[in-house]
Each structure stands twice: as C-alpha cells, then as structure tokens.
Amino acid sequence: MINISELHDKLEKISDDIKVLIASKQMDAIGKMISAMIEAQTQNELEQKYKDLRIQVQEDPVAKLLETINEMHFGDNFPIECLEPPKQDISTLKKRIKYCKNPMEKKKLEQELNTLYKEHKRNRRTVS
C-alpha cells in the first residue's frame, strides 16, 4: 500500500525539480533578452557615431570659409559677393515660363526674367 506522506514528499520533490527547470529556462530567456538589449544599444551607439561622422564630413570647409567671407563687411558696409549662381539667358527663361505648370514657380521665373531684362537694359546704357 502507498503511504500518503511518501507520495506527498515525492510530489514535492517533483514540484521543486520542475520549479528549478522553469527557473533555469526563465533565466536563459532573461539572459537572451539582456544580450539582445545590449546588442541593440551597441548598434544604436554605432549608428549615432556614424551619423555624427557623416555630419562632420558633409561640412565643407571651403563653403564655411566663403560663408564667413560673405558675412564680413568692409569699408562702406558692402558685403563681398562670392559664388553667385550663373544667370540664365532670356530665351531659356521664356521656355521655362511657357512650359511651367506650377503658378508659384511661374511667377518666380517671370520675376527673374524681369530682373534679367532690367540688367540687360542697364548694361546697354553703360556700354553706349
């Protein structure tokens, strides 16, 4: 005949063994989660360093120097003009205006054309 106290002791021992197994599996899972978190954090830090490095590389020292020169004023408070964008010729602007579908851009192009006309007119007066 089976003794109830022995059965109870065996069940407690089995229960304790199962708890140890569950705890070890949980510890493994916790360890894996911690290592994944550390790996993700390391990856984020490396990405941030890479982004910072790219930002530093993208800063052009020549452009910075020209910007500094443009900000400086001499004598009569006239700024030094550096690297103006090339002027478009009148026919190119007319074609762009003709085929432009955006009204805001079209208006801007018309303003550029008007300033170009005025500049040409001014140049003709000084040459004559």
Short mmCIF file of C-alpha atoms in Angstrom, two decimals:
data_model
loop_
_atom_site.label_atom_id
_atom_site.label_comp_id
_atom_site.label_asym_id
_atom_site.label_seq_id
_atom_site.Cartn_x
_atom_site.Cartn_y
_atom_site.Cartn_z
CA MET A 1 0.00 0.00 0.00
CA ILE A 2 1.19 3.52 -0.83
CA ASN A 3 1.90 5.79 2.04
CA ILE A 4 0.35 9.24 1.59
CA SER A 5 3.23 11.04 3.27
CA GLU A 6 5.76 9.36 0.94
CA LEU A 7 3.61 10.26 -2.04
CA HIS A 8 3.37 13.83 -0.80
CA ASP A 9 7.17 14.01 -0.37
CA LYS A 10 7.76 12.63 -3.87
CA LEU A 11 5.29 15.11 -5.37
CA GLU A 12 7.01 17.97 -3.51
CA LYS A 13 10.38 16.81 -4.85
CA ILE A 14 8.99 16.62 -8.40
CA SER A 15 7.43 20.07 -7.93
CA ASP A 16 10.76 21.50 -6.73
CA ASP A 17 12.58 19.93 -9.70
CA ILE A 18 10.02 21.40 -12.12
CA LYS A 19 10.40 24.82 -10.46
CA VAL A 20 14.18 24.60 -10.93
CA LEU A 21 13.72 23.69 -14.61
CA ILE A 22 11.26 26.53 -15.15
CA ALA A 23 13.53 28.96 -13.33
CA SER A 24 16.54 27.89 -15.42
CA LYS A 25 14.54 28.33 -18.64
CA GLN A 26 13.40 31.75 -17.43
CA MET A 27 16.98 32.67 -16.58
CA ASP A 28 18.06 31.61 -20.08
CA ALA A 29 15.29 33.72 -21.59
CA ILE A 30 16.23 36.69 -19.38
CA GLY A 31 19.89 36.29 -20.35
CA LYS A 32 18.98 36.22 -24.04
CA MET A 33 16.82 39.33 -23.62
CA ILE A 34 19.63 41.17 -21.84
CA SER A 35 22.17 40.22 -24.50
CA ALA A 36 19.74 41.32 -27.25
CA MET A 37 19.19 44.65 -25.46
CA ILE A 38 22.93 45.20 -25.11
CA GLU A 39 23.48 44.34 -28.76
CA ALA A 40 20.70 46.75 -29.84
CA GLN A 41 22.12 49.52 -27.65
CA THR A 42 25.60 48.96 -29.07
CA GLN A 43 24.18 49.04 -32.60
CA ASN A 44 22.34 52.32 -31.86
CA GLU A 45 25.52 53.88 -30.45
CA LEU A 46 27.48 52.83 -33.54
CA GLU A 47 24.79 54.23 -35.85
CA GLN A 48 24.80 57.52 -33.93
CA LYS A 49 28.60 57.76 -34.18
CA TYR A 50 28.34 57.04 -37.91
CA LYS A 51 25.70 59.76 -38.35
CA ASP A 52 27.83 62.23 -36.39
CA LEU A 53 30.83 61.33 -38.54
CA ARG A 54 28.81 61.84 -41.74
CA ILE A 55 27.64 65.23 -40.50
CA GLN A 56 31.24 66.25 -39.81
CA VAL A 57 32.34 65.06 -43.24
CA GLN A 58 29.48 66.84 -45.00
CA GLU A 59 30.55 70.20 -43.60
CA ASP A 60 32.67 71.65 -46.38
CA PRO A 61 35.45 73.88 -45.00
CA VAL A 62 35.63 75.91 -48.24
CA ALA A 63 31.90 76.61 -48.11
CA LYS A 64 32.24 77.65 -44.47
CA LEU A 65 35.08 80.00 -45.38
CA LEU A 66 33.08 81.56 -48.20
CA GLU A 67 30.09 81.95 -45.90
CA THR A 68 32.29 83.68 -43.33
CA ILE A 69 33.68 85.99 -46.01
CA ASN A 70 30.15 86.81 -47.20
CA GLU A 71 29.17 87.73 -43.65
CA MET A 72 32.11 90.12 -43.31
CA HIS A 73 31.68 93.77 -44.27
CA PHE A 74 34.40 96.13 -45.43
CA GLY A 75 34.67 99.91 -45.56
CA ASP A 76 31.33 101.16 -46.89
CA ASN A 77 29.45 98.18 -45.40
CA PHE A 78 29.21 96.41 -48.74
CA PRO A 79 29.22 92.61 -48.40
CA ILE A 80 31.62 90.67 -50.54
CA GLU A 81 29.70 88.75 -53.19
CA CYS A 82 31.01 85.23 -53.75
CA LEU A 83 29.83 82.44 -55.99
CA GLU A 84 26.66 83.94 -57.42
CA PRO A 85 24.60 81.40 -59.32
CA PRO A 86 25.00 81.70 -63.08
CA LYS A 87 22.40 83.90 -64.76
CA GLN A 88 20.08 82.22 -67.21
CA ASP A 89 19.64 83.69 -70.61
CA ILE A 90 16.34 85.22 -71.64
CA SER A 91 15.30 82.54 -74.14
CA THR A 92 15.79 79.75 -71.59
CA LEU A 93 13.69 81.57 -69.04
CA LYS A 94 10.94 82.21 -71.59
CA LYS A 95 10.80 78.50 -72.44
CA ARG A 96 10.69 77.53 -68.78
CA ILE A 97 7.85 80.01 -68.16
CA LYS A 98 5.94 78.70 -71.19
CA TYR A 99 6.01 75.08 -70.04
CA CYS A 100 5.77 75.68 -66.29
CA LYS A 101 2.60 74.30 -64.68
CA ASN A 102 3.16 75.50 -61.13
CA PRO A 103 1.80 79.07 -60.83
CA MET A 104 4.09 79.98 -57.92
CA GLU A 105 7.18 78.82 -59.78
CA LYS A 106 5.94 80.54 -62.94
CA LYS A 107 5.63 83.83 -61.07
CA LYS A 108 9.15 83.43 -59.68
CA LEU A 109 10.51 82.74 -63.16
CA GLU A 110 8.72 85.81 -64.51
CA GLN A 111 10.34 87.90 -61.79
CA GLU A 112 13.75 86.50 -62.73
CA LEU A 113 13.06 87.33 -66.37
CA ASN A 114 12.12 90.90 -65.47
CA THR A 115 15.30 91.37 -63.45
CA LEU A 116 17.30 89.93 -66.34
CA TYR A 117 15.64 92.38 -68.76
CA LYS A 118 16.47 95.27 -66.43
CA GLU A 119 20.07 94.12 -66.11
CA HIS A 120 20.46 93.90 -69.89
CA LYS A 121 18.92 97.34 -70.27
CA ARG A 122 21.30 98.76 -67.66
CA ASN A 123 24.29 97.12 -69.37
CA ARG A 124 23.29 98.59 -72.76
CA ARG A 125 23.13 102.07 -71.25
CA THR A 126 26.58 101.81 -69.70
CA VAL A 127 28.14 100.43 -72.92
CA SER A 128 26.62 103.12 -75.17
#
